[in-house]
Short mmCIF file of C-alpha atoms in Angstrom, two decimals:
data_model
loop_
_atom_site.label_atom_id
_atom_site.label_comp_id
_atom_site.label_asym_id
_atom_site.label_seq_id
_atom_site.Cartn_x
_atom_site.Cartn_y
_atom_site.Cartn_z
CA UNK A 1 98.49 96.76 86.03
CA UNK A 2 96.43 99.86 86.80
CA UNK A 3 92.94 100.18 85.35
CA UNK A 4 92.46 103.09 82.97
CA UNK A 5 89.72 104.62 85.09
CA UNK A 6 91.91 104.40 88.16
CA UNK A 7 94.80 106.36 86.72
CA UNK A 8 92.50 108.93 85.13
CA UNK A 9 90.87 109.53 88.49
CA UNK A 10 94.28 109.79 90.16
CA UNK A 11 95.61 112.39 87.75
CA UNK A 12 92.41 114.27 87.03
CA UNK A 13 90.48 115.69 89.98
CA UNK A 14 86.76 115.27 90.58
CA UNK A 15 86.46 119.04 90.68
CA UNK A 16 87.76 119.25 87.13
CA UNK A 17 85.23 116.63 86.04
CA UNK A 18 82.36 118.66 87.43
CA UNK A 19 83.63 121.82 85.74
CA UNK A 20 84.01 120.22 82.31
CA UNK A 21 80.83 118.42 81.36
CA UNK A 22 82.18 117.82 77.86
CA UNK A 23 84.31 115.01 79.29
CA UNK A 24 81.36 113.07 80.72
CA UNK A 25 80.90 110.74 77.69
CA UNK A 26 84.59 109.82 77.69
CA UNK A 27 84.61 109.20 81.41
CA UNK A 28 81.51 107.06 81.06
CA UNK A 29 83.31 105.00 78.42
CA UNK A 30 86.25 104.54 80.76
CA UNK A 31 83.93 103.38 83.52
CA UNK A 32 82.60 100.75 81.13
CA UNK A 33 86.14 99.74 80.20
CA UNK A 34 85.72 100.96 76.62
CA UNK A 35 89.07 102.66 76.13
CA UNK A 36 88.73 102.98 72.36
CA UNK A 37 85.43 104.83 72.72
CA UNK A 38 86.97 107.12 75.32
CA UNK A 39 89.83 107.98 72.97
CA UNK A 40 87.45 108.61 70.08
CA UNK A 41 85.38 110.88 72.32
CA UNK A 42 88.35 112.84 73.63
CA UNK A 43 90.20 113.46 70.36
CA UNK A 44 87.80 116.03 68.86
CA UNK A 45 87.57 117.86 72.19
CA UNK A 46 91.35 117.93 72.50
CA UNK A 47 91.66 119.24 68.96
CA UNK A 48 89.53 122.28 69.90
CA UNK A 49 92.11 123.28 72.50
CA UNK A 50 90.30 121.93 75.57
CA UNK A 51 93.30 121.39 77.87
CA UNK A 52 91.38 119.09 80.22
CA UNK A 53 90.55 116.86 77.27
CA UNK A 54 94.15 117.05 76.02
CA UNK A 55 95.45 116.00 79.43
CA UNK A 56 92.94 113.20 79.88
CA UNK A 57 93.53 111.92 76.34
CA UNK A 58 97.30 111.93 76.93
CA UNK A 59 96.87 110.02 80.19
CA UNK A 60 94.70 107.39 78.52
CA UNK A 61 97.07 107.02 75.54
CA UNK A 62 100.08 106.71 77.84
CA UNK A 63 98.55 104.02 80.03
CA UNK A 64 96.30 102.06 77.67
CA UNK A 65 97.18 98.52 76.81
CA UNK A 66 98.50 97.78 73.29
CA UNK A 67 97.45 98.33 70.58
CA UNK A 68 95.78 101.49 71.89
CA UNK A 69 98.84 102.73 73.79
CA UNK A 70 100.60 105.51 71.89
CA UNK A 71 103.40 107.18 73.82
CA UNK A 72 104.34 109.63 71.08
CA UNK A 73 100.76 110.87 70.78
CA UNK A 74 100.54 111.04 74.58
CA UNK A 75 103.66 113.19 74.69
CA UNK A 76 102.28 115.55 72.07
CA UNK A 77 98.97 116.00 73.90
CA UNK A 78 100.73 116.46 77.23
CA UNK A 79 102.94 119.09 75.60
CA UNK A 80 99.97 121.05 74.22
CA UNK A 81 98.23 121.02 77.60
CA UNK A 82 101.46 121.74 79.49
CA UNK A 83 102.29 124.73 77.31
CA UNK A 84 98.80 126.04 78.07
CA UNK A 85 99.56 125.80 81.78
CA UNK A 86 97.96 122.50 82.85
CA UNK A 87 99.89 121.46 85.98
CA UNK A 88 99.04 117.77 85.70
CA UNK A 89 100.24 117.69 82.11
CA UNK A 90 103.43 119.52 83.09
CA UNK A 91 104.14 116.93 85.78
CA UNK A 92 103.44 113.97 83.51
CA UNK A 93 105.52 115.42 80.69
CA UNK A 94 108.34 115.87 83.17
CA UNK A 95 107.97 112.22 84.15
CA UNK A 96 108.21 111.11 80.52
CA UNK A 97 111.47 113.04 80.13
CA UNK A 98 112.78 111.70 83.44
CA UNK A 99 112.07 108.10 82.47
CA UNK A 100 112.89 108.44 78.78
CA UNK A 101 109.50 106.91 78.11
CA UNK A 102 107.91 108.33 74.98
CA UNK A 103 110.28 111.29 75.15
CA UNK A 104 114.01 111.94 75.10
CA UNK A 105 115.53 111.16 78.52
CA UNK A 106 116.50 114.61 79.71
CA UNK A 107 116.79 115.42 83.42
CA UNK A 108 117.06 119.17 82.83
CA UNK A 109 113.85 119.17 80.79
CA UNK A 110 112.17 116.93 83.37
CA UNK A 111 113.10 119.34 86.15
CA UNK A 112 111.85 122.31 84.13
CA UNK A 113 108.40 120.80 83.70
CA UNK A 114 108.27 119.57 87.28
CA UNK A 115 109.10 123.08 88.51
CA UNK A 116 106.37 124.67 86.42
CA UNK A 117 103.84 122.25 87.91
CA UNK A 118 105.28 122.58 91.42
CA UNK A 119 104.94 126.35 91.21
CA UNK A 120 101.22 125.75 90.68
CA UNK A 121 101.15 123.72 93.93
CA UNK A 122 100.96 120.36 92.18
CA UNK A 123 102.01 118.17 95.10
CA UNK A 124 103.13 115.23 92.95
CA UNK A 125 105.43 117.53 90.97
CA UNK A 126 106.75 119.02 94.21
CA UNK A 127 107.67 115.50 95.34
CA UNK A 128 109.31 114.68 92.01
CA UNK A 129 111.31 117.92 91.92
CA UNK A 130 112.33 117.40 95.55
CA UNK A 131 113.77 114.00 94.70
CA UNK A 132 115.70 115.51 91.79
CA UNK A 133 117.21 118.10 94.14
CA UNK A 134 118.13 115.28 96.50
CA UNK A 135 119.93 113.39 93.74
CA UNK A 136 121.31 116.41 91.92
CA UNK A 137 119.70 115.34 88.65
CA UNK A 138 118.85 118.18 86.25
CA UNK A 139 119.22 120.66 89.11
CA UNK A 140 121.96 121.37 91.66
CA UNK A 141 121.91 119.03 94.63
CA UNK A 142 120.23 121.03 97.38
CA UNK A 143 118.94 119.20 100.44
CA UNK A 144 117.29 122.31 101.87
CA UNK A 145 115.33 122.80 98.64
CA UNK A 146 114.42 119.12 98.73
CA UNK A 147 113.12 119.45 102.28
CA UNK A 148 111.09 122.55 101.47
CA UNK A 149 109.36 120.89 98.53
CA UNK A 150 108.81 117.67 100.47
CA UNK A 151 107.24 119.67 103.30
CA UNK A 152 104.71 121.23 100.92
CA UNK A 153 103.86 117.90 99.30
CA UNK A 154 103.66 116.12 102.66
CA UNK A 155 101.26 118.74 103.98
CA UNK A 156 99.14 118.15 100.86
CA UNK A 157 98.90 114.47 101.81
CA UNK A 158 101.33 112.84 99.37
CA UNK A 159 102.33 109.66 101.18
CA UNK A 160 105.69 109.31 99.43
CA UNK A 161 106.59 112.87 100.45
CA UNK A 162 105.55 112.22 104.04
CA UNK A 163 107.81 109.17 104.24
CA UNK A 164 110.77 110.99 102.67
CA UNK A 165 110.30 114.06 104.88
CA UNK A 166 110.18 111.85 107.96
CA UNK A 167 113.48 110.24 107.00
CA UNK A 168 115.02 113.67 106.45
CA UNK A 169 114.00 114.76 109.95
CA UNK A 170 115.27 111.49 111.37
CA UNK A 171 118.68 111.84 109.70
CA UNK A 172 118.95 115.64 109.82
CA UNK A 173 119.24 115.99 106.04
CA UNK A 174 118.19 119.42 104.77
CA UNK A 175 116.47 120.12 108.09
CA UNK A 176 117.48 120.21 111.73
CA UNK A 177 117.35 116.69 113.15
CA UNK A 178 114.10 116.20 115.02
CA UNK A 179 112.99 112.72 116.07
CA UNK A 180 109.50 113.74 117.18
CA UNK A 181 108.89 115.49 113.84
CA UNK A 182 110.21 112.42 112.04
CA UNK A 183 107.79 110.21 113.97
CA UNK A 184 104.92 112.58 113.20
CA UNK A 185 105.48 112.27 109.45
CA UNK A 186 106.17 108.54 109.59
CA UNK A 187 102.82 108.20 111.38
CA UNK A 188 101.11 110.25 108.67
CA UNK A 189 102.50 107.99 105.93
CA UNK A 190 101.84 104.86 107.98
CA UNK A 191 98.20 105.85 108.33
CA UNK A 192 98.05 105.74 104.51
CA UNK A 193 99.39 102.16 104.56
CA UNK A 194 102.98 102.96 103.57
CA UNK A 195 104.62 99.80 104.91
CA UNK A 196 108.09 101.35 105.11
CA UNK A 197 106.72 104.13 107.29
CA UNK A 198 104.85 101.61 109.41
CA UNK A 199 108.13 99.79 109.96
CA UNK A 200 109.89 102.99 111.05
CA UNK A 201 107.05 103.94 113.41
CA UNK A 202 107.38 100.50 115.00
CA UNK A 203 111.16 100.76 115.36
CA UNK A 204 110.98 104.25 116.86
CA UNK A 205 108.30 103.26 119.36
CA UNK A 206 110.17 100.07 120.26
CA UNK A 207 113.33 102.06 120.99
CA UNK A 208 111.64 105.15 122.44
CA UNK A 209 112.87 107.51 119.72
CA UNK A 210 110.71 110.60 119.27
CA UNK A 211 108.15 109.33 121.77
CA UNK A 212 108.03 107.28 124.97
CA UNK A 213 108.79 103.60 124.49
CA UNK A 214 105.64 101.60 123.73
CA UNK A 215 106.26 97.94 122.94
CA UNK A 216 102.60 97.06 122.39
CA UNK A 217 102.15 99.84 119.85
CA UNK A 218 105.44 98.87 118.20
CA UNK A 219 104.23 95.28 117.87
CA UNK A 220 100.96 96.48 116.29
CA UNK A 221 102.83 98.53 113.68
CA UNK A 222 105.27 95.71 112.92
CA UNK A 223 102.24 93.48 112.36
CA UNK A 224 100.58 95.95 109.97
CA UNK A 225 103.78 96.36 107.96
CA UNK A 226 104.42 92.60 107.93
CA UNK A 227 100.92 91.90 106.69
CA UNK A 228 101.65 94.26 103.79
CA UNK A 229 104.70 92.18 102.87
CA UNK A 230 107.49 94.14 104.54
CA UNK A 231 110.20 91.55 105.20
CA UNK A 232 112.10 93.62 107.74
CA UNK A 233 108.88 93.97 109.72
CA UNK A 234 108.36 90.21 109.52
CA UNK A 235 111.77 89.63 111.08
CA UNK A 236 111.10 92.15 113.84
CA UNK A 237 107.71 90.57 114.42
CA UNK A 238 109.40 87.20 114.78
CA UNK A 239 111.72 88.73 117.41
CA UNK A 240 108.74 90.24 119.21
CA UNK A 241 107.09 86.82 119.45
CA UNK A 242 110.34 85.14 120.44
CA UNK A 243 111.19 87.52 123.28
CA UNK A 244 107.67 88.67 124.24
CA UNK A 245 108.16 92.29 123.15
CA UNK A 246 104.72 93.88 123.31
CA UNK A 247 103.00 90.53 122.80
CA UNK A 248 102.90 87.21 124.66
CA UNK A 249 105.88 85.08 123.68
CA UNK A 250 105.00 82.45 121.12
CA UNK A 251 107.84 80.48 119.55
CA UNK A 252 105.52 78.96 116.96
CA UNK A 253 104.48 82.42 115.71
CA UNK A 254 108.10 83.52 115.80
CA UNK A 255 109.09 80.62 113.56
CA UNK A 256 106.17 81.27 111.20
CA UNK A 257 107.06 84.93 110.67
CA UNK A 258 110.76 84.19 110.31
CA UNK A 259 109.92 81.59 107.68
CA UNK A 260 107.72 84.06 105.82
CA UNK A 261 110.47 86.68 105.91
CA UNK A 262 112.99 84.28 104.41
CA UNK A 263 110.66 82.74 101.84
CA UNK A 264 111.57 83.24 98.20
CA UNK A 265 109.22 85.77 96.59
CA UNK A 266 106.94 84.41 93.86
CA UNK A 267 108.32 84.52 90.34
CA UNK A 268 107.20 87.41 88.19
CA UNK A 269 105.38 86.90 84.92
CA UNK A 270 108.61 87.66 83.05
CA UNK A 271 110.53 85.02 85.03
CA UNK A 272 107.92 82.41 84.23
CA UNK A 273 108.33 82.83 80.48
#
């Protein structure tokens, strides 16, 4: 579960905080964990037409724990801010329509709001719209359009976009196949602890795809991905220890990592009920 302050900070930039001092009391309440006080502080500001307050209030209402969560109210506040041009609200409203969460599930409407936000250089919306183009949901399937949007979002630092763009370059989907470019973007995502990207960096370095073969570096990336729970990386790490690929052979370590890869994941809270 994400903390309220965490998701507010993710969706609402520090620059916006500094430019809207009226939000300071609400943000202080969130820092203290007082969600009710934050909502009470934001509502009158939102009612005056302050789109930053509307967006922040919607985010809090969407993500608060019951009984404070109110998806319908969140949708309404997102809509008011989105119609006034708030890119973050446009993206989040698109997400509600995509998921059918607090709003009618409607891929066309989701794509419309994502595009409005993407046109304002909202990198998260660019990623979301790119994925819709890739799947042909709400928009025509268009791999070139997907690649273009992913490129913009990847350059803005969105880790999910970097990983997707890397795979597109690796497979030649929507772009000309380019292994070195794929490795570049996998590295970018891997540096942000994307375990899937770390796994691909390791595989490419182990096989000499996109860069000279480097077994020691491949081992290091397999280890990082495995430590983050990537089971494929655990299996490759076991092989590295078994055959001495980039690391001194150690059959005990090989057995340990193979056992971890094959271990049953812990039961979720729902499964324990």
